[in-house]
Amino acid sequence: MALKLRELEVSLGNRRVLSGIDAEFQPGRVTAILGPNGSGKSTLVKALAGLIELDRGHVTLDKRAVGRLDPRERARLIGYLPQEPDVHWRVTVEDLVALGRLPRRAPFAGPSAEDRQAVAAALQATGTASFAGRIVTELSGGERARVLLARVLAGMPDWLLADEPLASLDPVHQLDLLDQLRGLAGAGMGVVVVLHDLLQAARAADDVLLLREGRIVAFGPARDVLSHQPLRDAFGVEVMVIGDDQGRLLPVPIGRSKPLQS
């Protein structure tokens, strides 16, 4: 089920944030969205999730308009992890993760054996099973971020949309999460993730979409997009591209691009 954007335009207040966006995301692949601050990355992910009003264009999943899906069905199909998720309830980690199963349960029904199994698997996958009984509001920022990811994974969506999920994580858990995203895509899930670090994107992404000032600069396979000219156009930086022992090309920023001489 491809997730498609066509002729997308979005405004926030009186400011046009996204213009002329055409893109198609495929299941079984990790797509990283990158761009300078204020380029529209978070707005693009919210549009994909059907969470904001569009000025023009449409977002479809398997040829169905995402914004018109029943909310419960949309939640079963698309798991969304916001940039700054808030938790205000004094609930245990396990109970919070179990909320991810609600779209798959009949109203007022108790948890089934399948629900409990999905919650346990999500806790295990995110390394949060060891503190399943702790109160969420007493966790560190990084621990809470992993728990919120577990809540999304417990719902077993077809698509995972994550807005800067690495922001609160230490380097070890960043690497673990990137590996997990690769594993989810390998199992057939479509993954779209907003990232800031070029090396992280090169390590995890099959495809990369570069944004600048609300427009697409480049979109395609990671090894093509994470190269000199696209990154110069998007970020105004020069990179040194090196290879690693797995055959990946890693772009390392080395300085600002020099302005063209007239």
Coordinates of C-alpha atoms in Angstrom, one line a residue:
M1 CA 0.0 0.0 0.0
A2 CA 1.9 3.0 -1.3
L3 CA 1.5 6.3 0.6
K4 CA 1.3 9.2 -1.9
L5 CA 1.3 13.0 -1.9
R6 CA 0.1 14.8 -4.9
E7 CA 0.3 18.6 -5.5
L8 CA 0.3 19.2 -1.8
E9 CA 0.2 22.7 -0.4
V10 CA -0.2 23.5 3.3
S11 CA -0.3 26.8 5.2
L12 CA 0.0 27.5 8.9
G13 CA -1.7 30.8 9.6
N14 CA -0.8 33.1 6.8
R15 CA 2.5 31.3 6.0
R16 CA 2.8 28.8 3.2
V17 CA 4.8 25.9 4.7
L18 CA 4.7 23.3 1.9
S19 CA 4.3 23.9 -1.8
G20 CA 4.1 21.6 -4.9
I21 CA 4.9 18.4 -3.0
D22 CA 4.7 15.2 -5.1
A23 CA 6.1 12.1 -3.6
E24 CA 5.3 8.4 -3.3
F25 CA 6.5 6.3 -0.3
Q26 CA 6.7 2.5 -0.6
P27 CA 6.2 -0.2 2.1
G28 CA 9.1 -2.2 3.1
R29 CA 11.4 0.8 2.9
V30 CA 12.8 3.4 5.3
T31 CA 12.4 6.9 3.9
A32 CA 14.2 9.7 5.8
I33 CA 13.0 13.3 5.5
L34 CA 15.8 15.9 6.0
G35 CA 16.1 19.6 5.6
P36 CA 17.1 22.8 7.4
N37 CA 15.1 24.0 10.4
G38 CA 11.8 25.4 9.3
S39 CA 11.8 23.6 6.0
G40 CA 8.4 21.9 6.6
K41 CA 9.5 18.4 7.7
S42 CA 7.2 18.1 10.7
T43 CA 4.3 19.5 8.7
L44 CA 4.9 17.0 5.9
V45 CA 4.7 14.1 8.3
K46 CA 1.5 15.4 9.9
A47 CA 0.0 15.7 6.4
L48 CA 1.0 12.1 5.7
A49 CA -0.8 11.1 8.9
G50 CA -4.0 13.0 8.0
L51 CA -3.7 15.3 11.0
I52 CA -3.7 18.7 9.3
E53 CA -5.9 20.5 6.8
L54 CA -4.5 20.8 3.3
D55 CA -4.8 24.0 1.2
R56 CA -4.5 21.9 -2.0
G57 CA -3.7 18.4 -3.2
H58 CA -4.3 15.1 -1.5
V59 CA -2.7 12.3 0.5
T60 CA -3.7 8.7 -0.3
L61 CA -2.9 5.3 1.1
D62 CA -3.7 2.5 -1.3
K63 CA -5.7 5.1 -3.4
R64 CA -7.9 6.1 -0.4
A65 CA -7.8 9.6 1.0
V66 CA -6.0 9.4 4.3
G67 CA -8.0 12.4 5.7
R68 CA -11.3 10.7 5.0
L69 CA -10.5 7.4 6.7
D70 CA -12.4 6.6 9.9
P71 CA -10.1 7.6 12.7
R72 CA -9.9 4.0 14.2
E73 CA -9.1 2.6 10.8
R74 CA -6.5 5.3 10.2
A75 CA -4.9 4.5 13.5
R76 CA -4.7 0.8 12.6
L77 CA -3.0 1.6 9.3
I78 CA -0.8 4.5 10.3
G79 CA 1.2 4.8 13.6
Y80 CA 2.3 8.4 14.2
L81 CA 5.0 9.4 16.7
P82 CA 5.1 13.2 17.2
Q83 CA 8.2 15.2 17.8
E84 CA 7.4 16.2 21.3
P85 CA 4.9 13.7 22.7
D86 CA 3.4 14.6 26.1
V87 CA 2.3 12.2 28.8
H88 CA 0.3 13.7 31.7
W89 CA -1.2 10.6 33.2
R90 CA 0.4 8.7 36.1
V91 CA 0.1 5.3 34.5
T92 CA 2.5 2.5 34.2
V93 CA 4.6 1.9 31.2
E94 CA 2.7 -1.3 30.4
D95 CA -0.7 0.4 30.6
L96 CA 0.5 3.2 28.4
V97 CA 1.8 0.8 25.7
A98 CA -1.4 -1.1 25.9
L99 CA -3.3 2.0 24.7
G100 CA -1.7 1.3 21.3
R101 CA -4.0 -1.7 21.0
L102 CA -7.3 0.3 21.4
P103 CA -7.9 0.8 17.6
R104 CA -7.8 -3.0 17.2
R105 CA -10.2 -3.7 20.1
A106 CA -14.0 -3.6 20.0
P107 CA -15.4 -0.7 22.1
F108 CA -15.5 -1.6 25.9
A109 CA -13.8 -4.9 25.2
G110 CA -11.0 -6.0 27.5
P111 CA -7.5 -7.0 26.3
S112 CA -7.2 -10.3 24.5
A113 CA -4.4 -12.7 24.5
E114 CA -3.3 -11.2 21.2
D115 CA -3.3 -7.7 22.7
R116 CA -1.1 -8.9 25.7
Q117 CA 1.3 -10.6 23.3
A118 CA 1.6 -7.5 21.1
V119 CA 2.3 -5.3 24.1
A120 CA 4.9 -7.7 25.4
A121 CA 6.6 -7.8 22.0
A122 CA 6.6 -4.0 21.7
L123 CA 8.1 -3.6 25.2
Q124 CA 10.8 -6.2 24.3
A125 CA 11.6 -4.6 21.0
T126 CA 12.1 -1.1 22.5
G127 CA 14.1 -2.3 25.5
T128 CA 11.5 -1.1 27.9
A129 CA 10.2 -4.4 29.3
S130 CA 12.5 -4.1 32.4
F131 CA 10.6 -1.1 33.6
A132 CA 7.1 -2.0 32.5
G133 CA 5.8 -1.4 36.0
R134 CA 7.2 2.1 36.5
I135 CA 5.2 5.3 36.2
V136 CA 5.7 7.0 32.8
T137 CA 5.9 10.5 34.2
E138 CA 8.8 9.5 36.4
L139 CA 10.9 8.3 33.4
S140 CA 13.8 10.2 31.8
G141 CA 13.2 11.8 28.4
G142 CA 15.0 9.0 26.6
E143 CA 13.1 6.3 28.4
R144 CA 9.8 8.0 27.8
A145 CA 10.6 8.3 24.0
R146 CA 11.2 4.6 23.8
V147 CA 8.0 3.8 25.7
L148 CA 6.0 6.0 23.3
L149 CA 7.5 4.2 20.3
A150 CA 6.5 0.9 22.0
R151 CA 2.9 2.2 22.2
V152 CA 2.9 2.8 18.4
L153 CA 4.4 -0.5 17.7
A154 CA 1.9 -2.4 19.9
G155 CA -0.8 -1.3 17.4
M156 CA 1.0 -3.1 14.6
P157 CA 0.4 -0.5 12.0
D158 CA 1.2 -0.9 8.3
W159 CA 3.1 2.5 8.4
L160 CA 5.2 4.2 11.0
L161 CA 5.6 8.0 10.8
A162 CA 8.2 9.3 13.3
D163 CA 9.1 12.9 13.7
E164 CA 12.7 13.1 15.1
P165 CA 12.5 10.0 17.2
L166 CA 16.2 10.1 18.0
A167 CA 16.2 13.5 19.7
S168 CA 16.0 12.3 23.3
L169 CA 18.1 9.2 22.9
D170 CA 21.7 8.5 23.8
P171 CA 24.0 7.2 21.1
V172 CA 23.5 3.6 21.9
H173 CA 19.8 3.8 21.8
Q174 CA 19.9 5.9 18.7
L175 CA 21.8 3.1 17.0
D176 CA 19.3 0.5 18.4
L177 CA 16.4 2.5 17.1
L178 CA 17.9 2.9 13.6
D179 CA 18.4 -0.9 13.5
Q180 CA 14.8 -1.4 14.6
L181 CA 13.5 0.8 11.9
R182 CA 15.5 -1.3 9.4
G183 CA 14.0 -4.4 10.9
L184 CA 10.5 -3.1 10.7
A185 CA 10.9 -2.2 7.0
G186 CA 12.5 -5.6 6.4
A187 CA 9.3 -7.1 7.8
G188 CA 7.2 -5.1 5.3
M189 CA 6.3 -2.0 7.2
G190 CA 6.6 1.4 5.6
V191 CA 8.7 3.7 7.6
V192 CA 9.0 7.5 7.2
V193 CA 11.2 9.2 9.7
V194 CA 12.4 12.8 10.1
L195 CA 16.1 13.0 10.9
H196 CA 18.7 15.8 11.3
D197 CA 21.9 13.8 11.1
L198 CA 23.2 13.0 7.7
L199 CA 25.2 10.0 8.9
Q200 CA 22.1 8.5 10.7
A201 CA 20.1 8.9 7.5
A202 CA 22.8 7.2 5.4
R203 CA 22.9 4.4 7.9
A204 CA 19.2 3.7 8.1
A205 CA 17.4 5.0 5.0
D206 CA 16.7 3.3 1.7
D207 CA 15.3 6.6 0.3
V208 CA 15.8 10.3 1.3
L209 CA 13.6 13.3 0.7
L210 CA 15.3 16.6 1.0
L211 CA 13.2 19.7 1.8
R212 CA 14.2 23.4 1.7
E213 CA 11.7 26.2 2.3
G214 CA 8.7 23.9 1.8
R215 CA 9.8 22.4 -1.5
I216 CA 11.5 19.2 -2.5
V217 CA 15.1 19.6 -3.4
A218 CA 15.7 15.9 -4.1
F219 CA 14.0 12.6 -3.6
G220 CA 15.3 9.2 -4.4
P221 CA 17.7 6.4 -3.2
A222 CA 19.8 7.5 -0.3
R223 CA 23.2 7.0 -2.0
D224 CA 22.1 9.4 -4.8
V225 CA 20.4 12.1 -2.6
L226 CA 23.0 12.1 0.2
S227 CA 25.7 13.4 -2.2
H228 CA 27.5 16.6 -2.9
Q229 CA 25.1 18.7 -5.0
P230 CA 21.7 17.8 -3.4
L231 CA 23.2 18.5 0.1
R232 CA 24.7 21.7 -1.1
D233 CA 21.4 22.8 -2.5
A234 CA 19.4 21.8 0.6
F235 CA 21.7 22.8 3.4
G236 CA 24.4 25.0 1.9
V237 CA 27.1 22.6 3.1
E238 CA 30.0 20.8 1.5
V239 CA 30.4 17.1 2.4
M240 CA 33.1 14.5 2.2
V241 CA 31.6 11.2 1.1
I242 CA 33.3 8.1 2.6
G243 CA 32.5 4.4 2.4
D244 CA 32.0 2.1 5.3
D245 CA 32.7 -1.6 5.7
Q246 CA 29.1 -2.4 4.6
G247 CA 29.3 -0.5 1.3
R248 CA 27.3 2.5 2.4
L249 CA 28.3 6.0 1.4
L250 CA 28.4 8.3 4.4
P251 CA 28.3 12.1 3.9
V252 CA 30.4 14.0 6.5
P253 CA 29.8 17.8 6.6
I254 CA 33.1 19.7 6.3
G255 CA 32.1 23.3 5.9
R256 CA 29.7 25.8 4.5
S257 CA 29.4 26.0 0.7
K258 CA 31.1 29.0 -0.8
P259 CA 28.8 31.4 -2.7
L260 CA 29.2 31.4 -6.4
Q261 CA 31.4 34.1 -7.8
S262 CA 29.7 36.6 -10.2

